[in-house]
PDB file of C-alpha atoms and ligand atoms in Angstrom:
ATOM      1  CA  MET A   1     -43.182  60.405   0.551  1.00  0.00           C
ATOM      2  CA  SER A   2     -44.048  63.897  -0.699  1.00  0.00           C
ATOM      3  CA  ASP A   3     -42.332  66.953   0.774  1.00  0.00           C
ATOM      4  CA  ALA A   4     -45.655  68.004   2.307  1.00  0.00           C
ATOM      5  CA  ALA A   5     -45.959  64.601   3.984  1.00  0.00           C
ATOM      6  CA  ARG A   6     -42.375  64.896   5.259  1.00  0.00           C
ATOM      7  CA  LEU A   7     -43.151  68.272   6.809  1.00  0.00           C
ATOM      8  CA  ALA A   8     -46.330  66.824   8.330  1.00  0.00           C
ATOM      9  CA  ALA A   9     -44.226  64.028   9.849  1.00  0.00           C
ATOM     10  CA  LEU A  10     -41.773  66.566  11.281  1.00  0.00           C
ATOM     11  CA  LEU A  11     -44.669  68.465  12.855  1.00  0.00           C
ATOM     12  CA  ARG A  12     -46.103  65.272  14.323  1.00  0.00           C
ATOM     13  CA  GLY A  13     -42.747  64.415  15.853  1.00  0.00           C
ATOM     14  CA  SER A  14     -42.016  67.866  17.203  1.00  0.00           C
ATOM     15  CA  ARG A  15     -42.678  69.103  20.742  1.00  0.00           C
ATOM     16  CA  SER A  16     -41.773  72.775  20.518  1.00  0.00           C
ATOM     17  CA  ALA A  17     -42.374  73.872  16.927  1.00  0.00           C
ATOM     18  CA  VAL A  18     -42.458  77.593  16.257  1.00  0.00           C
ATOM     19  CA  ALA A  19     -43.460  79.362  13.025  1.00  0.00           C
ATOM     20  CA  LEU A  20     -41.655  82.351  11.566  1.00  0.00           C
ATOM     21  CA  THR A  21     -43.605  84.235   8.918  1.00  0.00           C
ATOM     22  CA  GLY A  22     -42.931  87.054   6.495  1.00  0.00           C
ATOM     23  CA  ALA A  23     -44.702  89.027   3.800  1.00  0.00           C
ATOM     24  CA  GLY A  24     -45.100  85.997   1.538  1.00  0.00           C
ATOM     25  CA  ILE A  25     -47.773  84.471   3.763  1.00  0.00           C
ATOM     26  CA  SER A  26     -50.039  87.496   3.217  1.00  0.00           C
ATOM     27  CA  VAL A  27     -49.566  87.773  -0.549  1.00  0.00           C
ATOM     28  CA  PRO A  28     -52.444  85.292  -1.209  1.00  0.00           C
ATOM     29  CA  SER A  29     -54.630  87.632   0.875  1.00  0.00           C
ATOM     30  CA  GLY A  30     -53.941  90.410  -1.634  1.00  0.00           C
ATOM     31  CA  ILE A  31     -51.321  92.260   0.390  1.00  0.00           C
ATOM     32  CA  PRO A  32     -48.249  92.960  -1.723  1.00  0.00           C
ATOM     33  CA  ASP A  33     -44.805  92.670  -0.226  1.00  0.00           C
ATOM     34  CA  PHE A  34     -43.922  96.329  -0.003  1.00  0.00           C
ATOM     35  CA  ARG A  35     -40.228  95.537  -0.079  1.00  0.00           C
ATOM     36  CA  SER A  36     -40.681  94.207  -3.627  1.00  0.00           C
ATOM     37  CA  PRO A  37     -40.098  97.298  -5.756  1.00  0.00           C
ATOM     38  CA  GLN A  38     -42.158  96.229  -8.742  1.00  0.00           C
ATOM     39  CA  THR A  39     -45.547  96.090  -7.052  1.00  0.00           C
ATOM     40  CA  GLY A  40     -48.245  98.690  -7.649  1.00  0.00           C
ATOM     41  CA  VAL A  41     -48.581 101.243  -4.921  1.00  0.00           C
ATOM     42  CA  TRP A  42     -44.926 101.223  -3.997  1.00  0.00           C
ATOM     43  CA  ALA A  43     -43.548 101.473  -7.525  1.00  0.00           C
ATOM     44  CA  ASN A  44     -42.954 105.226  -7.329  1.00  0.00           C
ATOM     45  CA  VAL A  45     -41.836 105.644  -3.746  1.00  0.00           C
ATOM     46  CA  ASP A  46     -38.934 104.526  -1.634  1.00  0.00           C
ATOM     47  CA  PRO A  47     -40.554 103.075   1.496  1.00  0.00           C
ATOM     48  CA  MET A  48     -37.300 103.387   3.390  1.00  0.00           C
ATOM     49  CA  ALA A  49     -37.445 107.140   2.860  1.00  0.00           C
ATOM     50  CA  VAL A  50     -41.167 107.858   3.341  1.00  0.00           C
ATOM     51  CA  ALA A  51     -41.879 105.264   6.069  1.00  0.00           C
ATOM     52  CA  HIS A  52     -38.948 106.598   8.099  1.00  0.00           C
ATOM     53  CA  ILE A  53     -39.270 108.025  11.596  1.00  0.00           C
ATOM     54  CA  ASP A  54     -37.499 111.190  10.418  1.00  0.00           C
ATOM     55  CA  ALA A  55     -40.116 111.628   7.667  1.00  0.00           C
ATOM     56  CA  PHE A  56     -42.889 111.310  10.259  1.00  0.00           C
ATOM     57  CA  ASN A  57     -41.265 113.854  12.551  1.00  0.00           C
ATOM     58  CA  ARG A  58     -40.444 116.268   9.743  1.00  0.00           C
ATOM     59  CA  ASP A  59     -43.639 116.088   7.701  1.00  0.00           C
ATOM     60  CA  PRO A  60     -46.530 114.037   9.110  1.00  0.00           C
ATOM     61  CA  VAL A  61     -48.779 115.098   6.197  1.00  0.00           C
ATOM     62  CA  ALA A  62     -46.438 113.520   3.624  1.00  0.00           C
ATOM     63  CA  PHE A  63     -45.828 110.535   5.895  1.00  0.00           C
ATOM     64  CA  TRP A  64     -49.554 109.834   6.207  1.00  0.00           C
ATOM     65  CA  GLY A  65     -50.005 110.448   2.490  1.00  0.00           C
ATOM     66  CA  PHE A  66     -47.979 107.253   2.107  1.00  0.00           C
ATOM     67  CA  TYR A  67     -49.004 105.395   5.232  1.00  0.00           C
ATOM     68  CA  GLY A  68     -52.683 106.114   4.685  1.00  0.00           C
ATOM     69  CA  GLN A  69     -52.398 104.127   1.444  1.00  0.00           C
ATOM     70  CA  ARG A  70     -50.900 101.265   3.402  1.00  0.00           C
ATOM     71  CA  PHE A  71     -53.817 101.353   5.815  1.00  0.00           C
ATOM     72  CA  ALA A  72     -56.269 101.527   2.887  1.00  0.00           C
ATOM     73  CA  LEU A  73     -54.587  98.541   1.268  1.00  0.00           C
ATOM     74  CA  LEU A  74     -55.111  96.445   4.396  1.00  0.00           C
ATOM     75  CA  ASP A  75     -58.777  97.399   4.700  1.00  0.00           C
ATOM     76  CA  GLY A  76     -61.049  94.374   4.313  1.00  0.00           C
ATOM     77  CA  LYS A  77     -58.208  91.900   3.781  1.00  0.00           C
ATOM     78  CA  GLU A  78     -58.860  88.443   5.180  1.00  0.00           C
ATOM     79  CA  PRO A  79     -56.529  85.707   6.391  1.00  0.00           C
ATOM     80  CA  ASN A  80     -55.888  82.912   3.887  1.00  0.00           C
ATOM     81  CA  GLY A  81     -55.443  79.153   4.167  1.00  0.00           C
ATOM     82  CA  ALA A  82     -51.793  79.521   5.222  1.00  0.00           C
ATOM     83  CA  HIS A  83     -52.708  81.752   8.187  1.00  0.00           C
ATOM     84  CA  ARG A  84     -55.529  79.349   9.058  1.00  0.00           C
ATOM     85  CA  ALA A  85     -53.199  76.335   8.868  1.00  0.00           C
ATOM     86  CA  LEU A  86     -50.880  77.878  11.472  1.00  0.00           C
ATOM     87  CA  ALA A  87     -53.830  78.734  13.725  1.00  0.00           C
ATOM     88  CA  ALA A  88     -55.107  75.144  13.402  1.00  0.00           C
ATOM     89  CA  LEU A  89     -51.656  73.746  14.240  1.00  0.00           C
ATOM     90  CA  GLU A  90     -51.543  75.873  17.388  1.00  0.00           C
ATOM     91  CA  ALA A  91     -55.057  74.803  18.387  1.00  0.00           C
ATOM     92  CA  ALA A  92     -54.034  71.164  17.894  1.00  0.00           C
ATOM     93  CA  GLY A  93     -51.015  71.626  20.161  1.00  0.00           C
ATOM     94  CA  ARG A  94     -48.528  71.201  17.298  1.00  0.00           C
ATOM     95  CA  LEU A  95     -47.269  74.796  17.221  1.00  0.00           C
ATOM     96  CA  ARG A  96     -46.315  76.998  20.135  1.00  0.00           C
ATOM     97  CA  THR A  97     -46.068  80.442  18.690  1.00  0.00           C
ATOM     98  CA  VAL A  98     -46.036  82.454  15.508  1.00  0.00           C
ATOM     99  CA  ILE A  99     -43.206  84.950  15.191  1.00  0.00           C
ATOM    100  CA  THR A 100     -44.034  87.368  12.385  1.00  0.00           C
ATOM    101  CA  GLN A 101     -42.459  90.258  10.523  1.00  0.00           C
ATOM    102  CA  ASN A 102     -45.914  91.210   9.260  1.00  0.00           C
ATOM    103  CA  ILE A 103     -47.864  94.161  10.604  1.00  0.00           C
ATOM    104  CA  ASP A 104     -51.214  93.254   9.034  1.00  0.00           C
ATOM    105  CA  GLY A 105     -52.831  91.483  11.983  1.00  0.00           C
ATOM    106  CA  LEU A 106     -53.948  88.531   9.843  1.00  0.00           C
ATOM    107  CA  HIS A 107     -52.509  85.861  12.166  1.00  0.00           C
ATOM    108  CA  ALA A 108     -54.732  87.136  14.969  1.00  0.00           C
ATOM    109  CA  ALA A 109     -57.690  87.341  12.567  1.00  0.00           C
ATOM    110  CA  ALA A 110     -57.094  83.690  11.617  1.00  0.00           C
ATOM    111  CA  GLY A 111     -57.238  82.634  15.270  1.00  0.00           C
ATOM    112  CA  SER A 112     -53.568  82.324  16.245  1.00  0.00           C
ATOM    113  CA  ARG A 113     -53.238  83.123  19.943  1.00  0.00           C
ATOM    114  CA  ASP A 114     -49.567  83.428  20.746  1.00  0.00           C
ATOM    115  CA  ILE A 115     -48.076  85.881  18.260  1.00  0.00           C
ATOM    116  CA  VAL A 116     -44.787  87.768  18.472  1.00  0.00           C
ATOM    117  CA  GLU A 117     -44.926  90.768  16.137  1.00  0.00           C
ATOM    118  CA  VAL A 118     -41.316  91.833  15.788  1.00  0.00           C
ATOM    119  CA  HIS A 119     -42.176  94.807  13.559  1.00  0.00           C
ATOM    120  CA  GLY A 120     -45.243  95.888  15.535  1.00  0.00           C
ATOM    121  CA  SER A 121     -48.744  96.048  14.084  1.00  0.00           C
ATOM    122  CA  VAL A 122     -51.287  98.427  12.590  1.00  0.00           C
ATOM    123  CA  ALA A 123     -53.780  97.257  15.234  1.00  0.00           C
ATOM    124  CA  VAL A 124     -52.988 100.284  17.380  1.00  0.00           C
ATOM    125  CA  SER A 125     -51.605 103.763  16.665  1.00  0.00           C
ATOM    126  CA  ARG A 126     -50.337 106.048  19.390  1.00  0.00           C
ATOM    127  CA  CYS A 127     -49.962 109.756  19.974  1.00  0.00           C
ATOM    128  CA  SER A 128     -46.533 111.149  19.193  1.00  0.00           C
ATOM    129  CA  ARG A 129     -46.903 113.581  22.122  1.00  0.00           C
ATOM    130  CA  CYS A 130     -48.941 112.070  24.963  1.00  0.00           C
ATOM    131  CA  GLY A 131     -48.698 108.374  24.060  1.00  0.00           C
ATOM    132  CA  ASP A 132     -52.456 107.711  24.104  1.00  0.00           C
ATOM    133  CA  GLU A 133     -53.375 104.696  21.986  1.00  0.00           C
ATOM    134  CA  TYR A 134     -56.143 104.351  19.398  1.00  0.00           C
ATOM    135  CA  PRO A 135     -57.446 101.164  17.749  1.00  0.00           C
ATOM    136  CA  LEU A 136     -57.291 100.740  13.981  1.00  0.00           C
ATOM    137  CA  ALA A 137     -60.959 101.508  13.248  1.00  0.00           C
ATOM    138  CA  ASP A 138     -60.711 104.765  15.200  1.00  0.00           C
ATOM    139  CA  VAL A 139     -57.489 105.701  13.396  1.00  0.00           C
ATOM    140  CA  ARG A 140     -59.149 105.078  10.017  1.00  0.00           C
ATOM    141  CA  ALA A 141     -62.028 107.370  10.985  1.00  0.00           C
ATOM    142  CA  ARG A 142     -59.647 110.119  12.134  1.00  0.00           C
ATOM    143  CA  LEU A 143     -57.561 109.704   8.969  1.00  0.00           C
ATOM    144  CA  ALA A 144     -60.660 110.157   6.816  1.00  0.00           C
ATOM    145  CA  ALA A 145     -61.975 113.103   8.818  1.00  0.00           C
ATOM    146  CA  ASP A 146     -58.793 115.185   9.016  1.00  0.00           C
ATOM    147  CA  PRO A 147     -58.497 117.851   6.290  1.00  0.00           C
ATOM    148  CA  GLU A 148     -54.776 117.109   5.926  1.00  0.00           C
ATOM    149  CA  GLY A 149     -55.225 113.346   6.053  1.00  0.00           C
ATOM    150  CA  VAL A 150     -53.358 113.052   9.352  1.00  0.00           C
ATOM    151  CA  PRO A 151     -55.019 111.041  12.119  1.00  0.00           C
ATOM    152  CA  ARG A 152     -54.757 113.131  15.279  1.00  0.00           C
ATOM    153  CA  CYS A 153     -54.974 112.460  18.987  1.00  0.00           C
ATOM    154  CA  ASP A 154     -57.610 114.245  21.070  1.00  0.00           C
ATOM    155  CA  CYS A 155     -54.677 116.411  22.235  1.00  0.00           C
ATOM    156  CA  GLY A 156     -54.118 117.528  18.620  1.00  0.00           C
ATOM    157  CA  ALA A 157     -50.778 115.877  17.931  1.00  0.00           C
ATOM    158  CA  PRO A 158     -50.367 113.436  15.027  1.00  0.00           C
ATOM    159  CA  LEU A 159     -50.781 109.728  15.724  1.00  0.00           C
ATOM    160  CA  ARG A 160     -48.150 107.317  14.561  1.00  0.00           C
ATOM    161  CA  PRO A 161     -48.725 103.695  13.581  1.00  0.00           C
ATOM    162  CA  GLY A 162     -47.748 101.049  16.145  1.00  0.00           C
ATOM    163  CA  VAL A 163     -45.374  99.715  13.533  1.00  0.00           C
ATOM    164  CA  VAL A 164     -41.599  99.819  13.690  1.00  0.00           C
ATOM    165  CA  LEU A 165     -40.639 102.511  11.201  1.00  0.00           C
ATOM    166  CA  PHE A 166     -37.396 102.641   9.278  1.00  0.00           C
ATOM    167  CA  GLY A 167     -34.773 104.309  11.438  1.00  0.00           C
ATOM    168  CA  GLU A 168     -36.248 102.861  14.647  1.00  0.00           C
ATOM    169  CA  LEU A 169     -35.023 100.057  16.855  1.00  0.00           C
ATOM    170  CA  LEU A 170     -37.070  96.893  16.997  1.00  0.00           C
ATOM    171  CA  PRO A 171     -38.994  96.269  20.234  1.00  0.00           C
ATOM    172  CA  THR A 172     -36.530  94.623  22.611  1.00  0.00           C
ATOM    173  CA  ALA A 173     -39.023  92.433  24.444  1.00  0.00           C
ATOM    174  CA  ALA A 174     -40.408  90.958  21.216  1.00  0.00           C
ATOM    175  CA  ILE A 175     -36.939  90.325  19.790  1.00  0.00           C
ATOM    176  CA  ASP A 176     -35.723  88.725  23.013  1.00  0.00           C
ATOM    177  CA  ARG A 177     -38.748  86.429  23.103  1.00  0.00           C
ATOM    178  CA  ALA A 178     -38.342  85.519  19.421  1.00  0.00           C
ATOM    179  CA  MET A 179     -34.690  84.606  19.994  1.00  0.00           C
ATOM    180  CA  GLU A 180     -35.523  82.506  23.020  1.00  0.00           C
ATOM    181  CA  LEU A 181     -38.301  80.677  21.154  1.00  0.00           C
ATOM    182  CA  ALA A 182     -36.049  80.019  18.155  1.00  0.00           C
ATOM    183  CA  ALA A 183     -33.256  78.679  20.355  1.00  0.00           C
ATOM    184  CA  ARG A 184     -35.652  76.297  22.119  1.00  0.00           C
ATOM    185  CA  ALA A 185     -37.603  75.177  19.045  1.00  0.00           C
ATOM    186  CA  ASP A 186     -37.039  71.639  17.846  1.00  0.00           C
ATOM    187  CA  LEU A 187     -38.618  72.780  14.556  1.00  0.00           C
ATOM    188  CA  LEU A 188     -38.660  76.298  13.127  1.00  0.00           C
ATOM    189  CA  LEU A 189     -41.256  76.474  10.359  1.00  0.00           C
ATOM    190  CA  CYS A 190     -40.384  79.451   8.163  1.00  0.00           C
ATOM    191  CA  VAL A 191     -43.258  80.574   5.904  1.00  0.00           C
ATOM    192  CA  GLY A 192     -43.184  83.327   3.299  1.00  0.00           C
ATOM    193  CA  SER A 193     -39.963  84.942   4.432  1.00  0.00           C
ATOM    194  CA  SER A 194     -36.795  85.291   2.409  1.00  0.00           C
ATOM    195  CA  LEU A 195     -34.927  85.241   5.764  1.00  0.00           C
ATOM    196  CA  VAL A 196     -32.627  88.095   4.835  1.00  0.00           C
ATOM    197  CA  VAL A 197     -33.953  90.956   6.989  1.00  0.00           C
ATOM    198  CA  HIS A 198     -32.237  91.051  10.353  1.00  0.00           C
ATOM    199  CA  PRO A 199     -32.743  90.214  13.127  1.00  0.00           C
ATOM    200  CA  VAL A 200     -35.304  87.648  11.913  1.00  0.00           C
ATOM    201  CA  ALA A 201     -32.656  86.311   9.526  1.00  0.00           C
ATOM    202  CA  GLY A 202     -30.639  85.214  12.561  1.00  0.00           C
ATOM    203  CA  LEU A 203     -33.399  83.070  14.076  1.00  0.00           C
ATOM    204  CA  PRO A 204     -32.901  79.908  11.968  1.00  0.00           C
ATOM    205  CA  GLU A 205     -29.237  79.981  12.993  1.00  0.00           C
ATOM    206  CA  LEU A 206     -30.259  79.887  16.654  1.00  0.00           C
ATOM    207  CA  THR A 207     -32.506  76.876  16.046  1.00  0.00           C
ATOM    208  CA  LEU A 208     -29.868  75.005  14.047  1.00  0.00           C
ATOM    209  CA  ALA A 209     -27.105  75.793  16.564  1.00  0.00           C
ATOM    210  CA  ALA A 210     -29.223  74.317  19.369  1.00  0.00           C
ATOM    211  CA  GLY A 211     -29.822  71.110  17.393  1.00  0.00           C
ATOM    212  CA  GLY A 212     -33.311  71.931  16.088  1.00  0.00           C
ATOM    213  CA  ARG A 213     -34.513  71.625  12.518  1.00  0.00           C
ATOM    214  CA  VAL A 214     -35.578  74.269  10.059  1.00  0.00           C
ATOM    215  CA  ALA A 215     -38.364  73.813   7.490  1.00  0.00           C
ATOM    216  CA  ILE A 216     -38.929  76.383   4.764  1.00  0.00           C
ATOM    217  CA  VAL A 217     -42.157  77.099   2.865  1.00  0.00           C
ATOM    218  CA  THR A 218     -41.264  80.013   0.629  1.00  0.00           C
ATOM    219  CA  GLN A 219     -41.172  80.632  -3.086  1.00  0.00           C
ATOM    220  CA  SER A 220     -38.046  82.770  -3.061  1.00  0.00           C
ATOM    221  CA  ALA A 221     -34.594  81.400  -2.317  1.00  0.00           C
ATOM    222  CA  THR A 222     -33.286  81.831   1.222  1.00  0.00           C
ATOM    223  CA  PRO A 223     -29.797  81.628   2.724  1.00  0.00           C
ATOM    224  CA  PHE A 224     -30.944  78.582   4.729  1.00  0.00           C
ATOM    225  CA  ASP A 225     -32.246  76.414   1.894  1.00  0.00           C
ATOM    226  CA  ARG A 226     -29.377  73.937   2.078  1.00  0.00           C
ATOM    227  CA  HIS A 227     -29.777  73.600   5.858  1.00  0.00           C
ATOM    228  CA  ALA A 228     -33.514  72.956   5.676  1.00  0.00           C
ATOM    229  CA  ALA A 229     -34.858  69.528   6.627  1.00  0.00           C
ATOM    230  CA  VAL A 230     -37.736  70.189   4.202  1.00  0.00           C
ATOM    231  CA  ARG A 231     -38.068  72.894   1.567  1.00  0.00           C
ATOM    232  CA  LEU A 232     -41.434  73.591  -0.091  1.00  0.00           C
ATOM    233  CA  GLY A 233     -41.249  76.136  -2.903  1.00  0.00           C
ATOM    234  CA  GLY A 234     -44.812  76.388  -4.205  1.00  0.00           C
ATOM    235  CA  ASP A 235     -47.664  78.711  -3.330  1.00  0.00           C
ATOM    236  CA  VAL A 236     -47.624  79.011   0.477  1.00  0.00           C
ATOM    237  CA  GLU A 237     -51.370  78.518   0.846  1.00  0.00           C
ATOM    238  CA  GLU A 238     -51.451  75.354  -1.303  1.00  0.00           C
ATOM    239  CA  GLU A 239     -48.312  73.966   0.331  1.00  0.00           C
ATOM    240  CA  LEU A 240     -49.598  74.392   3.888  1.00  0.00           C
ATOM    241  CA  GLU A 241     -53.015  73.034   2.989  1.00  0.00           C
ATOM    242  CA  ALA A 242     -51.274  69.926   1.627  1.00  0.00           C
ATOM    243  CA  VAL A 243     -49.293  69.635   4.867  1.00  0.00           C
ATOM    244  CA  MET A 244     -52.493  69.872   6.908  1.00  0.00           C
ATOM    245  CA  ALA A 245     -54.131  67.196   4.745  1.00  0.00           C
ATOM    246  CA  ALA A 246     -51.126  64.913   5.376  1.00  0.00           C
ATOM    247  CA  LEU A 247     -51.033  65.542   9.123  1.00  0.00           C
TER     248      LEU A 247
HETATM  249 ZN1   ZN B 301     -51.987 113.000  22.471  1.00  0.00          ZN
END
């Protein structure tokens, strides 16, 4: 039996499977992993310095000089076959939830319904002063119209992306829910994540400790490879399409 067929069999036999996704699932959609230093736009900047809450507070013009590029990079990007496979699994009752580190909104665009975004999302930005929220299309328009390239609230203060910035705590409710889902999952399907960024890196441990299984579909090595019931190391889109064909 192929590894894809073995993963399909695990999914068929599971009752509370949960997916955990990282940047690797969006790479086939043309979105580079901005933690990988070698890739294009991020080659000359340190994201941990410029995408930091202190940088936003100190110098919103410089912050948006960087973050505006991130928004531009996401413009027009579409979900790929891996996103669609997870949405189809949920629709078929074979997957409960997608927990994601990604901020790109592509799981929702692919049709996934129950999504836990542990690092927030670009879908909404909010005012740093009054807290008013603005949807992405509106933020793009304000970004383009502002002479300094800073999207501003109607009250005049800079907007900030609804993304967890470096130097900020992760949203407690989302983390709590992710931990509960991982602990209750009989199968945690990890896709496109190197499983090293905490607290997401702790989720497979919760599943394994509670007697569940972990499956990994990721090109890079992970600390959980030797604990995985199945490990697929090819292109995430091709691997998940093969799993769907075997289901
Ligand atoms: Zn405001």
